PDB file of C-alpha atoms and ligand atoms in Angstrom:
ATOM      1  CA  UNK A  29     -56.675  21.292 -10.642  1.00 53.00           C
ATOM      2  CA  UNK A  30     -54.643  21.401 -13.847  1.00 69.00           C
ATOM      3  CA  UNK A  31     -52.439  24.389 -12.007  1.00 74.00           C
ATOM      4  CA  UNK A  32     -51.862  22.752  -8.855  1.00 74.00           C
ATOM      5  CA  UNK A  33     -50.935  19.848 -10.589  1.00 76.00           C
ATOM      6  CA  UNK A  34     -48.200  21.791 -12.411  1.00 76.00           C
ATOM      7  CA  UNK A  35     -47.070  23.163  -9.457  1.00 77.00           C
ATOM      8  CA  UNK A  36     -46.164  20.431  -7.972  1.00 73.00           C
ATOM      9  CA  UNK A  37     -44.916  19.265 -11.304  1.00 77.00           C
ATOM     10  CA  UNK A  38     -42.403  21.846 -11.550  1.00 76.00           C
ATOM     11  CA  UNK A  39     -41.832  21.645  -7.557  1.00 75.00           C
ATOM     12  CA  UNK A  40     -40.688  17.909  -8.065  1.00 73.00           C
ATOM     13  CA  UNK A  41     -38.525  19.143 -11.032  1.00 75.00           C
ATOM     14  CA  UNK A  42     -37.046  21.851  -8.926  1.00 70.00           C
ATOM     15  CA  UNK A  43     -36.028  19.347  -6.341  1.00 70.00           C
ATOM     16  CA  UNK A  44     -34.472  16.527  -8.644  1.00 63.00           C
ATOM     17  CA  UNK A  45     -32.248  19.205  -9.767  1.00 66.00           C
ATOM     18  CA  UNK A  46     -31.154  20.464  -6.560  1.00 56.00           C
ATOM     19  CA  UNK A  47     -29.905  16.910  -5.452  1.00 55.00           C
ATOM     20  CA  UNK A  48     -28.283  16.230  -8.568  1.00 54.00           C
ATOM     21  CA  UNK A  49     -26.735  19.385  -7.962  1.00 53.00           C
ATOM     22  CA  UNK A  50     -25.715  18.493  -4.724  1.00 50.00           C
ATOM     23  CA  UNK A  51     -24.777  14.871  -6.244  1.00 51.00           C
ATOM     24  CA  UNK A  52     -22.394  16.864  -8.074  1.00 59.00           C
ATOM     25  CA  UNK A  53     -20.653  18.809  -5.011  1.00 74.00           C
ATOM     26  CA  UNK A  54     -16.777  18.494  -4.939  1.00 85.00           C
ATOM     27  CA  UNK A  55     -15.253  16.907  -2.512  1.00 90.00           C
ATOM     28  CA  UNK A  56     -13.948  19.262   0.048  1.00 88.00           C
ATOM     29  CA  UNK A  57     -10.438  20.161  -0.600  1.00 86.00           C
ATOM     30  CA  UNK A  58     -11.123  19.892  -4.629  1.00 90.00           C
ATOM     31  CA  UNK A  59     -13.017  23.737  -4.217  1.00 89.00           C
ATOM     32  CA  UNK A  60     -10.853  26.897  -5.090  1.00 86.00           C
ATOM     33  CA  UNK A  61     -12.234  27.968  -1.447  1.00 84.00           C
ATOM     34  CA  UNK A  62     -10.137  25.165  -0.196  1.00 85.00           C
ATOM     35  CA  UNK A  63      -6.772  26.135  -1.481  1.00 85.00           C
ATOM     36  CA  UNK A  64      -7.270  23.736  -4.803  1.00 91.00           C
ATOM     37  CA  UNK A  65      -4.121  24.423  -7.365  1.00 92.00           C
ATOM     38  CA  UNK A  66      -4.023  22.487 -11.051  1.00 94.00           C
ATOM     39  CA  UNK A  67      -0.867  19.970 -10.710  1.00 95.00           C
ATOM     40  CA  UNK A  68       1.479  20.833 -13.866  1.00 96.00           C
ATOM     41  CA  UNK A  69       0.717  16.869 -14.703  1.00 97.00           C
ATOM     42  CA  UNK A  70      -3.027  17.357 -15.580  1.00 97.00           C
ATOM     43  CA  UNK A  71      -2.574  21.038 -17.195  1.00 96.00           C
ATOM     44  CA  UNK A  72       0.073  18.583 -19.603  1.00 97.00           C
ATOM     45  CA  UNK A  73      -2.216  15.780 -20.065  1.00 97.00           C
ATOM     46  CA  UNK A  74      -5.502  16.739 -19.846  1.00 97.00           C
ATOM     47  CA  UNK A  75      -6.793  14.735 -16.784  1.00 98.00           C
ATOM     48  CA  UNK A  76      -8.390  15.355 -13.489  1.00 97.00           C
ATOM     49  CA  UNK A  77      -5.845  14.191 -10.692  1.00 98.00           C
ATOM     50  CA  UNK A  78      -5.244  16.989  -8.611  1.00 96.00           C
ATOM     51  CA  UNK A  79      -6.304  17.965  -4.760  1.00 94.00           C
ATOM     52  CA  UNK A  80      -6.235  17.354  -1.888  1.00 94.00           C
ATOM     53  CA  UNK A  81      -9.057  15.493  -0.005  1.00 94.00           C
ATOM     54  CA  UNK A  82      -8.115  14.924   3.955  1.00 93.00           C
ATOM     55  CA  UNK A  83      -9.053  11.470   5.162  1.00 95.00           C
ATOM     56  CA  UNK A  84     -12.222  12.823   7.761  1.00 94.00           C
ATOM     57  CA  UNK A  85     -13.720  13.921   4.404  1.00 94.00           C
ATOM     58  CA  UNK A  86     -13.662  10.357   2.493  1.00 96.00           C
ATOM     59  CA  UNK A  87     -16.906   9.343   3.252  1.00 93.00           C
ATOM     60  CA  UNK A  88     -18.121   6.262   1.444  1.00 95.00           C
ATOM     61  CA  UNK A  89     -20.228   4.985   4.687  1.00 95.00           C
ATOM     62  CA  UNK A  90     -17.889   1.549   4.659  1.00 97.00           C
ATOM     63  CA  UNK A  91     -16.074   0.787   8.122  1.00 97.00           C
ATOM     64  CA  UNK A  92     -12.786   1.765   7.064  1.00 98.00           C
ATOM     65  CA  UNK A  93     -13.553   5.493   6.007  1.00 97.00           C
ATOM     66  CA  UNK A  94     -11.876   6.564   9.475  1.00 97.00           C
ATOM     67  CA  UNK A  95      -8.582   5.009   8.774  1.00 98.00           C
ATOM     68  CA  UNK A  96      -7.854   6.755   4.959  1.00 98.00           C
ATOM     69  CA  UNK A  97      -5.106   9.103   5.052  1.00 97.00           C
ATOM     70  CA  UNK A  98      -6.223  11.311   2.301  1.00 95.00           C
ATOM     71  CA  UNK A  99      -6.450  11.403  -1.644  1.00 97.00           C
ATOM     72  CA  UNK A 100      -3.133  13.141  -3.098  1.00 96.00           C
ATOM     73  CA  UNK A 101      -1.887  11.821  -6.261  1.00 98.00           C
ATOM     74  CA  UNK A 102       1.365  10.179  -6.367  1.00 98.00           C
ATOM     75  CA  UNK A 103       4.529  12.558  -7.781  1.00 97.00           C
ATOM     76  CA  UNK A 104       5.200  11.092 -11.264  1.00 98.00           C
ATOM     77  CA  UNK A 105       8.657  10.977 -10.755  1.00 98.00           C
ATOM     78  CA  UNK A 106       8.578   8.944  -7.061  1.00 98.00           C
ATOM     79  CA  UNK A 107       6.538   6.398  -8.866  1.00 98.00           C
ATOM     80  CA  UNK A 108       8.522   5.696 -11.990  1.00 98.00           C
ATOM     81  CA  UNK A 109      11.546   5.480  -9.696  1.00 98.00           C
ATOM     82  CA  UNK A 110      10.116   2.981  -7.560  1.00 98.00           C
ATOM     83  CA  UNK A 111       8.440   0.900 -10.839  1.00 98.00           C
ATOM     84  CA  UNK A 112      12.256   0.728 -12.105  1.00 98.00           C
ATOM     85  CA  UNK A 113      14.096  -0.114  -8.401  1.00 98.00           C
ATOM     86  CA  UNK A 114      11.508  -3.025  -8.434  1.00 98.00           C
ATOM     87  CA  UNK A 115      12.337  -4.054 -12.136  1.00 97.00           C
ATOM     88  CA  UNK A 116      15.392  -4.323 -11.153  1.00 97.00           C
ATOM     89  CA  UNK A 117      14.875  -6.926  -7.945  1.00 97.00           C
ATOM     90  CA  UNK A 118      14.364  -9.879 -10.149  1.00 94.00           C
ATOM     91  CA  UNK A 119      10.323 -10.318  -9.948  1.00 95.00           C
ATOM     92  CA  UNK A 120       9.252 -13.589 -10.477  1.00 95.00           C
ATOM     93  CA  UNK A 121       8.076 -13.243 -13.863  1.00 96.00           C
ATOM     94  CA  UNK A 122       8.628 -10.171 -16.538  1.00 96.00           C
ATOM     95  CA  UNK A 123       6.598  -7.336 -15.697  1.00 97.00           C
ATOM     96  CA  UNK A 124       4.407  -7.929 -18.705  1.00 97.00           C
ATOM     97  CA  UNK A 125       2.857 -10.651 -16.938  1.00 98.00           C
ATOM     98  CA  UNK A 126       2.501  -9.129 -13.958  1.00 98.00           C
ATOM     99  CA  UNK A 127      -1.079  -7.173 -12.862  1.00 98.00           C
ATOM    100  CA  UNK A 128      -0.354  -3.960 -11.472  1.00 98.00           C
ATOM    101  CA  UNK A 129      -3.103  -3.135  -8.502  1.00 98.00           C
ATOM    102  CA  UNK A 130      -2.814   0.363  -6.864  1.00 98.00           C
ATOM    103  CA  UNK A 131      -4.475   0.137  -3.697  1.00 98.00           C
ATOM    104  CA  UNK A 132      -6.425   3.191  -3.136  1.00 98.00           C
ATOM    105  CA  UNK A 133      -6.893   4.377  -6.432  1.00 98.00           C
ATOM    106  CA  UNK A 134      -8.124   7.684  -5.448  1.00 98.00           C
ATOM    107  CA  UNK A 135      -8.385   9.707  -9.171  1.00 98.00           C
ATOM    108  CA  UNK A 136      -6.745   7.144 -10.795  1.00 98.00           C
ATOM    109  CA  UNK A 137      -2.582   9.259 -11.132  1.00 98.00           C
ATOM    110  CA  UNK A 138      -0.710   5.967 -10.460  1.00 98.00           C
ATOM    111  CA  UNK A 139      -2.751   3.767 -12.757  1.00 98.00           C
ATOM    112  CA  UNK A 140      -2.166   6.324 -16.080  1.00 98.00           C
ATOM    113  CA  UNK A 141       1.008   6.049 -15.410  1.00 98.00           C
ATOM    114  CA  UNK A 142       1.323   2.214 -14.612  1.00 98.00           C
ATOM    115  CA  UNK A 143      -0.797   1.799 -17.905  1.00 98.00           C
ATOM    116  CA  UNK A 144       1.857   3.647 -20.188  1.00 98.00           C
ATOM    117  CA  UNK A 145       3.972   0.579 -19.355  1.00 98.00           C
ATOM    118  CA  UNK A 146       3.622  -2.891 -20.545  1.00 98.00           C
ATOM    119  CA  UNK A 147       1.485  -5.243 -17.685  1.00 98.00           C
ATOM    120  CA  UNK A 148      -0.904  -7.609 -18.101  1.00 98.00           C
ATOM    121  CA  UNK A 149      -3.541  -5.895 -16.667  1.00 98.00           C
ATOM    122  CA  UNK A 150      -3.576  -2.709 -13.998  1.00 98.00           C
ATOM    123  CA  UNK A 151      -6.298  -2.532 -11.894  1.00 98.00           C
ATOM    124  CA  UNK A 152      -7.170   0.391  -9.480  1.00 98.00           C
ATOM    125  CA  UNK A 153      -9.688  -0.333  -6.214  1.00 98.00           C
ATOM    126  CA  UNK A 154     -10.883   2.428  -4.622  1.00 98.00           C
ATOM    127  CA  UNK A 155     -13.735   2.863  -1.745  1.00 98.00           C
ATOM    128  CA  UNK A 156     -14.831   6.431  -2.069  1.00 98.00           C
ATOM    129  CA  UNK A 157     -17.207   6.430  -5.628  1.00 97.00           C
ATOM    130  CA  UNK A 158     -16.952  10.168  -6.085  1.00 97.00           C
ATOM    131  CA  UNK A 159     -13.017   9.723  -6.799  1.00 98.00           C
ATOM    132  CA  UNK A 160     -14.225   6.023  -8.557  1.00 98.00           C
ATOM    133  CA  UNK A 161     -16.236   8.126 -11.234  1.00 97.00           C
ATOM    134  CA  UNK A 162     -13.064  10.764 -11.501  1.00 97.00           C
ATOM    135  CA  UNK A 163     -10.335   7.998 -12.281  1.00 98.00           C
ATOM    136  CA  UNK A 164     -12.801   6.013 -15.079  1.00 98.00           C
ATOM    137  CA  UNK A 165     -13.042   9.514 -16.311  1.00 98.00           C
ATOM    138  CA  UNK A 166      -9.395   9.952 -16.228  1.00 98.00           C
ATOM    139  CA  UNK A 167      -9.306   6.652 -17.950  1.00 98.00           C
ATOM    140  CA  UNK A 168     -11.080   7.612 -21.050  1.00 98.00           C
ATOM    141  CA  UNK A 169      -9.064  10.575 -21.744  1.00 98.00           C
ATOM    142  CA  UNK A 170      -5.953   8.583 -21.837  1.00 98.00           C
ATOM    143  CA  UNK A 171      -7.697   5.604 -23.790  1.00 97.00           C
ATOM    144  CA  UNK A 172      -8.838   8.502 -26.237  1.00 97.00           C
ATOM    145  CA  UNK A 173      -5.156   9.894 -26.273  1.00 97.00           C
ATOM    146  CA  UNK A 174      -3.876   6.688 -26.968  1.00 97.00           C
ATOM    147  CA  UNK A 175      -1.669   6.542 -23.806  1.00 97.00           C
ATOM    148  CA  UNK A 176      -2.386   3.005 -22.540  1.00 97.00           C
ATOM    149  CA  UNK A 177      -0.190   0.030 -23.444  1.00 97.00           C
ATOM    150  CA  UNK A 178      -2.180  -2.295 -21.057  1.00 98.00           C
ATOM    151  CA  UNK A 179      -5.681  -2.210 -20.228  1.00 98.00           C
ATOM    152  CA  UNK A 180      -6.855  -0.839 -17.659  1.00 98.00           C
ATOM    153  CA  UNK A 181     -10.058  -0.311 -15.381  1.00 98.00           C
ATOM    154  CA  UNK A 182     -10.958   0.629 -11.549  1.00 98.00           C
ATOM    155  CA  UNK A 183     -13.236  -0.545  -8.974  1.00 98.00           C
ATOM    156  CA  UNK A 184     -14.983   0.712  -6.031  1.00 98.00           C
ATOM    157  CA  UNK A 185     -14.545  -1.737  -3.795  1.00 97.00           C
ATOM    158  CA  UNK A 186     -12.261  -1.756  -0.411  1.00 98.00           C
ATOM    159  CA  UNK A 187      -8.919  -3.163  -0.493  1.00 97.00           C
ATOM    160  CA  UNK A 188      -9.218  -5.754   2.020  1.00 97.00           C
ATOM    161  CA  UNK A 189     -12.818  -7.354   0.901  1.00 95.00           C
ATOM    162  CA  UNK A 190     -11.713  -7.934  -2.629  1.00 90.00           C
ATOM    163  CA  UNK A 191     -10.077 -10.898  -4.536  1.00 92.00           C
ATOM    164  CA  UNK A 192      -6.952 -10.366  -5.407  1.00 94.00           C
ATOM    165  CA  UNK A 193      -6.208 -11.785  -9.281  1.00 94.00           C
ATOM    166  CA  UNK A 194      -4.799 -15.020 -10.240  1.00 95.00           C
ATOM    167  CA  UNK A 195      -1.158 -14.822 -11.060  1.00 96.00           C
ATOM    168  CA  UNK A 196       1.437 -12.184 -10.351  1.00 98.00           C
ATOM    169  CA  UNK A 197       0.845  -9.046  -8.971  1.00 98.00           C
ATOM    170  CA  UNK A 198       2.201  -6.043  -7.788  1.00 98.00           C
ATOM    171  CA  UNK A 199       0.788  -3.930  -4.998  1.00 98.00           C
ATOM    172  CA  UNK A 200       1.187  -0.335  -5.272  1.00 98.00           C
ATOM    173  CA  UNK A 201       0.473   1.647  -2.409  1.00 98.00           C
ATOM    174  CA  UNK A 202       0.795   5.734  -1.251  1.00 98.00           C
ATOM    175  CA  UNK A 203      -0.387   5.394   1.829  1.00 98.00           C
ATOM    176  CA  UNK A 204      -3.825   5.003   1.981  1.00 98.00           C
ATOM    177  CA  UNK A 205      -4.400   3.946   5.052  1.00 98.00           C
ATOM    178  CA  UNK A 206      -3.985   3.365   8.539  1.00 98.00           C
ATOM    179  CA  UNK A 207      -2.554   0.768  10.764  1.00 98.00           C
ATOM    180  CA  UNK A 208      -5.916  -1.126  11.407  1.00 98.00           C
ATOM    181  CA  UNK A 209      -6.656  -1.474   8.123  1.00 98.00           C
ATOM    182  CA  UNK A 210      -2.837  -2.441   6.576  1.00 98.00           C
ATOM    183  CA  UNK A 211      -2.733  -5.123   9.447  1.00 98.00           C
ATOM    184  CA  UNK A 212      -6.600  -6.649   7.547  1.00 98.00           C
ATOM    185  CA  UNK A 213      -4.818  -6.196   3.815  1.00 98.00           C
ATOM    186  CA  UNK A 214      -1.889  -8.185   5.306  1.00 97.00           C
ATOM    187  CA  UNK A 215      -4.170 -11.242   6.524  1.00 96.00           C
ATOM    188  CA  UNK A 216      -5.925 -11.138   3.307  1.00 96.00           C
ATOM    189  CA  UNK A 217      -3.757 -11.387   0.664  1.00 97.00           C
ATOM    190  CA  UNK A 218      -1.621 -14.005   2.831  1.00 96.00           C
ATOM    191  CA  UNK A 219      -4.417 -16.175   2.492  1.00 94.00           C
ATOM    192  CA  UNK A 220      -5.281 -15.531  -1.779  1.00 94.00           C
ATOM    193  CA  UNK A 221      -1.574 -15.712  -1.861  1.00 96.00           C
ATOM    194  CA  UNK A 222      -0.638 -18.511   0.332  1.00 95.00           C
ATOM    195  CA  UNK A 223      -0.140 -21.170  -2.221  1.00 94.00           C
ATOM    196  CA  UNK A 224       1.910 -18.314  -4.364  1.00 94.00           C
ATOM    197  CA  UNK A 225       4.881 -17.773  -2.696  1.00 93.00           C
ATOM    198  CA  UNK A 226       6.933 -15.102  -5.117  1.00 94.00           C
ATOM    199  CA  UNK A 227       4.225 -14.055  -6.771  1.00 97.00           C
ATOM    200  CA  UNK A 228       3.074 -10.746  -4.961  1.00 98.00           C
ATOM    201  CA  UNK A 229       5.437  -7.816  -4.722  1.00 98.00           C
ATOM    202  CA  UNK A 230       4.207  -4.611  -2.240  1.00 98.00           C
ATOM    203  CA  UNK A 231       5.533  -1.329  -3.558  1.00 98.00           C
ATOM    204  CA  UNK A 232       4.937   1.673  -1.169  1.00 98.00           C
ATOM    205  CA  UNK A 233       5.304   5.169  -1.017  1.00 98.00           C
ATOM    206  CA  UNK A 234       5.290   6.945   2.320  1.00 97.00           C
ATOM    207  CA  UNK A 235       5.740   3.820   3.753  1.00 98.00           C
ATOM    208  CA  UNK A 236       4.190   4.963   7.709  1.00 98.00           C
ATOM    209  CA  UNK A 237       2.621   1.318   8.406  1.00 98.00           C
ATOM    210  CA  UNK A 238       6.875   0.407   7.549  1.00 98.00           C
ATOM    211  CA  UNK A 239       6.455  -1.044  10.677  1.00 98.00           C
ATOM    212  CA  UNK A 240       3.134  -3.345  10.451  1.00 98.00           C
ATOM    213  CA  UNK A 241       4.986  -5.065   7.272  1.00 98.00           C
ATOM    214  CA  UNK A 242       7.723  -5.777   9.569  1.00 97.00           C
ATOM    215  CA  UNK A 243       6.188  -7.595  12.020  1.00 91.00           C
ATOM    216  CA  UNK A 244       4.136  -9.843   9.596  1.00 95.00           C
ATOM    217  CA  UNK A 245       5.747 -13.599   8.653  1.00 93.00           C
ATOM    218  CA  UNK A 246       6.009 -14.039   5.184  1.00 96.00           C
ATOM    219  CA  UNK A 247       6.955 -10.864   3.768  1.00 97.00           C
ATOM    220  CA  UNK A 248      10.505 -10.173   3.013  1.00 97.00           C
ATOM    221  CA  UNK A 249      11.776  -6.406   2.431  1.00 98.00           C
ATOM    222  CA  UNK A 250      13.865  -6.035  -0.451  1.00 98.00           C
ATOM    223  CA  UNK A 251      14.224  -2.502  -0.319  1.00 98.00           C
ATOM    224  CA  UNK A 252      14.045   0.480   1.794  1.00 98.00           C
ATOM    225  CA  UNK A 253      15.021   3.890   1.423  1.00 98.00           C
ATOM    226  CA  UNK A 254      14.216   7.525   0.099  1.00 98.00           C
ATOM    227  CA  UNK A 255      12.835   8.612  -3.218  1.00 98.00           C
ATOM    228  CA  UNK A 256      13.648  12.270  -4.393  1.00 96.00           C
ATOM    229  CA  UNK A 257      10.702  14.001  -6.137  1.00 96.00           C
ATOM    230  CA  UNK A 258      12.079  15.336  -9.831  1.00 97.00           C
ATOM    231  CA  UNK A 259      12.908  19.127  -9.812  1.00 96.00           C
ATOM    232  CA  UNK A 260       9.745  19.758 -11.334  1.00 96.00           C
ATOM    233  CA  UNK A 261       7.451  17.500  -9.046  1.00 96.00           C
ATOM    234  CA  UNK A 262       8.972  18.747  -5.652  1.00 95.00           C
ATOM    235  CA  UNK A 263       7.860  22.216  -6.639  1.00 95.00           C
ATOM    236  CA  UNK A 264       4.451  21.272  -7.728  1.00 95.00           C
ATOM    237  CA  UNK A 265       4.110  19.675  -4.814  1.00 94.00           C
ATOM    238  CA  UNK A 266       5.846  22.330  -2.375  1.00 93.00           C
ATOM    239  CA  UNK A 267       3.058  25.222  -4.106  1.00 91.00           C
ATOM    240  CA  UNK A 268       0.241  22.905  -3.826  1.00 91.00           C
ATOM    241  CA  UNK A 269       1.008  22.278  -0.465  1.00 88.00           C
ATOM    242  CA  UNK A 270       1.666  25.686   0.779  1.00 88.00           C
ATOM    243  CA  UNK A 271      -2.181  27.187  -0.392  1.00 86.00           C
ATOM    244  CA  UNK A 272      -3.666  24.832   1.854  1.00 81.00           C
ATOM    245  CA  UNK A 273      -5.539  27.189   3.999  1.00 76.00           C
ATOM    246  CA  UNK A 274      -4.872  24.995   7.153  1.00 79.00           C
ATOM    247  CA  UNK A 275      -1.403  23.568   6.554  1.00 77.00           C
ATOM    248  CA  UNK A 276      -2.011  20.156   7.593  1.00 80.00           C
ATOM    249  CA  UNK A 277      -0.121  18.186   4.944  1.00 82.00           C
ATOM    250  CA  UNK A 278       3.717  18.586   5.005  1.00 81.00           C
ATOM    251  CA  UNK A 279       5.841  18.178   1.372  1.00 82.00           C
ATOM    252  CA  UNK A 280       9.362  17.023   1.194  1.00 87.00           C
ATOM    253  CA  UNK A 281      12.153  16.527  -1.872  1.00 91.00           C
ATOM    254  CA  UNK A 282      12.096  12.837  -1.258  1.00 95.00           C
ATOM    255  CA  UNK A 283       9.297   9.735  -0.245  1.00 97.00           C
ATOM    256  CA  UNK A 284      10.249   7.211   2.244  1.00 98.00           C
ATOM    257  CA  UNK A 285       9.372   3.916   0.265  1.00 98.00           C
ATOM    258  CA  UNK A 286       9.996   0.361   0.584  1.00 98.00           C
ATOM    259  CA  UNK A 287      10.108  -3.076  -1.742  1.00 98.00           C
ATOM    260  CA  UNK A 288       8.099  -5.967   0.043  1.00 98.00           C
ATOM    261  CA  UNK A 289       7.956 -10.108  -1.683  1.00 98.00           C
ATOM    262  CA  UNK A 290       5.462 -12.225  -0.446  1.00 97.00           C
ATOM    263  CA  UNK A 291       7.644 -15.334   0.181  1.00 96.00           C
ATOM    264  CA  UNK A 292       5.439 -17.212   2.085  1.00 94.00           C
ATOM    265  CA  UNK A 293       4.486 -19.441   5.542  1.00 83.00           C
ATOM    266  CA  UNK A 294       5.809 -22.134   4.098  1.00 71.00           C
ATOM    267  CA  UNK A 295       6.100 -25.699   7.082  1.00 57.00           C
ATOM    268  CA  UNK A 296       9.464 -24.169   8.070  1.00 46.00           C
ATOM    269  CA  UNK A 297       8.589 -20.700   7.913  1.00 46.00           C
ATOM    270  CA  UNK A 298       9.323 -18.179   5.390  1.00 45.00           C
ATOM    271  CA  UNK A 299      11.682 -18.308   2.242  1.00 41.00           C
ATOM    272  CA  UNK A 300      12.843 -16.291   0.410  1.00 41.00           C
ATOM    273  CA  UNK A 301      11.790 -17.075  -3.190  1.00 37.00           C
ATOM    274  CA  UNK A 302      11.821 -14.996  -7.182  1.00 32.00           C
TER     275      UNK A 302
HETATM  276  C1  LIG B 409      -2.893   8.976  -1.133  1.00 76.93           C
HETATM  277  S1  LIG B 409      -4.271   8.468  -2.117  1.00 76.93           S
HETATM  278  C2  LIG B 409      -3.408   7.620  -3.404  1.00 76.93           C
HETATM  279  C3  LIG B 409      -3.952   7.869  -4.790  1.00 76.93           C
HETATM  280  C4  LIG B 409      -3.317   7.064  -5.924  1.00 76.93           C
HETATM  281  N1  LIG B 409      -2.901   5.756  -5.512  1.00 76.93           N
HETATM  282  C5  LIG B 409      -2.101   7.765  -6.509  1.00 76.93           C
HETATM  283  O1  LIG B 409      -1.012   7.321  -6.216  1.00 76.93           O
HETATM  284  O2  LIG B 409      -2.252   8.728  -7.229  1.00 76.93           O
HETATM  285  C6  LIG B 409      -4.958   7.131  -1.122  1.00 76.93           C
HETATM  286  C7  LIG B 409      -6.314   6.627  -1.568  1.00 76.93           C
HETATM  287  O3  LIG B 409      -6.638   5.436  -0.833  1.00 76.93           O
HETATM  288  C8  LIG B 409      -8.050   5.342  -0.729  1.00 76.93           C
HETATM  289  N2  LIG B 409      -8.417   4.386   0.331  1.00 76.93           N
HETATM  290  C9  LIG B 409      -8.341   4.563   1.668  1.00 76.93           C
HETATM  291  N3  LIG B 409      -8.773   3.477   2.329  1.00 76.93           N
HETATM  292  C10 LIG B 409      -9.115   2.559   1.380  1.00 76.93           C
HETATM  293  C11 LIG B 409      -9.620   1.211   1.452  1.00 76.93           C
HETATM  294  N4  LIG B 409      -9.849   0.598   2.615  1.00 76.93           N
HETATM  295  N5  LIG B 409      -9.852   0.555   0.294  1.00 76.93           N
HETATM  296  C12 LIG B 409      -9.631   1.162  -0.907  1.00 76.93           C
HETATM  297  N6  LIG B 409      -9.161   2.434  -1.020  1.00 76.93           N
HETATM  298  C13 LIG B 409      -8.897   3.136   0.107  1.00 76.93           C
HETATM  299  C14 LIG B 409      -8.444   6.784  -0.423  1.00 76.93           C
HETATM  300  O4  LIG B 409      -9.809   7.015  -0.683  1.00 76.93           O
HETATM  301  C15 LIG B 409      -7.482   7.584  -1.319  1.00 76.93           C
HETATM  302  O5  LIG B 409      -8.088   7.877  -2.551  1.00 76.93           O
END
């Protein structure tokens, strides 16, 4: 009795640990196997940012898995260029009281970096919780460095079911997702923001859905253009690129990115306010 009993004692044991193995599994595209390379910006800073995870192999079980593009983290350089072009367009308020939201967190590459600089708060949402756990990792490391200047935290949640903050904000956004599920983002922060009119600003980064912003009321573009990659990013980028066993991702020297302000459907339409 008392052996059987351990048997199926150490048979129960036997099986937690395979599923928290398997619990454990990286995401496909973050295995050597899959053509994974170290970007030179965690090797320098001691996070976990790099890979690339294609969209099919998001899987979070939420409606909108089938429209993610993939997790890639944004080149440092692209997104300190585009911070500064929209410093530059006269926000509505200083940028310190501003909350900086990157859409599509994924391991959390934009938010360090947005969290170096002064905001009120910067706040990641992300759907898939394997790359959720990554970026609060990520997180730590730079509160233990000492890197952040604002605070900062992530949640797993899906961009177009959550409540935007009170106050200003800025939208970042590298691409993380389809047309379907831009258009649904669009409706829903028109309505938190409708009574705001100035006080939501829409950075993105490989800007494809360019052309669901455009045919939205209320949204004014305020810039739009290419953003060269640094020296040192375009050739991270290029390498990582080139192991992927399949080749589906392309790199270039520059992002195609655009500046959007929420000016509003005001009785006569939209104006342009900030
Ligand atoms: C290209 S990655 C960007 C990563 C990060 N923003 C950066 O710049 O380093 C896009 C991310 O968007 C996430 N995503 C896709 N659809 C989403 C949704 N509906 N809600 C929240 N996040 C989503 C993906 O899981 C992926 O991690």
């Amino acid at each position: 009795m008392q052996k059987a009993q351990a048997k199926a004692q150490a048979q129960a044991q036997a099986k937690a640990k395979a599923k928290a193995k398997a619990g454990r599994k990286r995401l496909p595209g973050l295995r050597k196997s899959d053509g994974y390379m170290l970007h030179p910006f965690d090797a320098e800073n001691g996070v976990r940012t790099s890979g690339l995870v294609a969209g099919r192999n998001l899987k979070s079980g939420h409606r909108h898995d089938r429209y993610a593009t993939a997790y890639y983290g944004v080149a440092p350089s692209v997104f300190h260029a585009l911070v500064e072009r929209w410093q530059r367009l006269r926000p509505v308020d200083a940028a310190q009281n501003f909350t900086f939201v990157d859409v599509g967190a994924g391991m959390g590459r934009a938010l360090l970096l947005a969290s170096e600089m002064r905001f009120r708060e910067v706040l990641g949402v992300e759907l898939n919780p394997t790359l959720v756990r990554i970026a609060r990792r990520n997180l730590s490391a730079w509160r233990r460095q000492g890197r952040q200047r604002s605070q900062a935290r992530v949640l797993c949640a899906d961009a177009t079911e959550w409540k935007y903050p009170l106050g200003p904000c800025v939208l970042f956004l590298f691409n993380p997702f389809g047309a379907t599920v831009m258009r649904r983002l669009l409706v829903h922060v028109a309505r938190d923001f409708a009574s705001r009119p100035g006080e939501l600003d829409l950075l993105y980064i490989n800007n494809e859905q360019e052309g669901v912003l455009e045919g939205r009321r209320g949204f004014a573009r305020l810039f739009l253009g290419k953003v060269r990659r640094s020296r040192a990013d375009a050739a991270a980028d290029r390498a990582i690129l080139a192991n992927q066993p399949d080749g589906e991702y392309a790199s270039a020297p520059y992002e195609d990115c655009s500046i959007w302000r929420w000016v509003g459907n005001g009785p006569d339409g939209p104006h342009v306010g900030g």
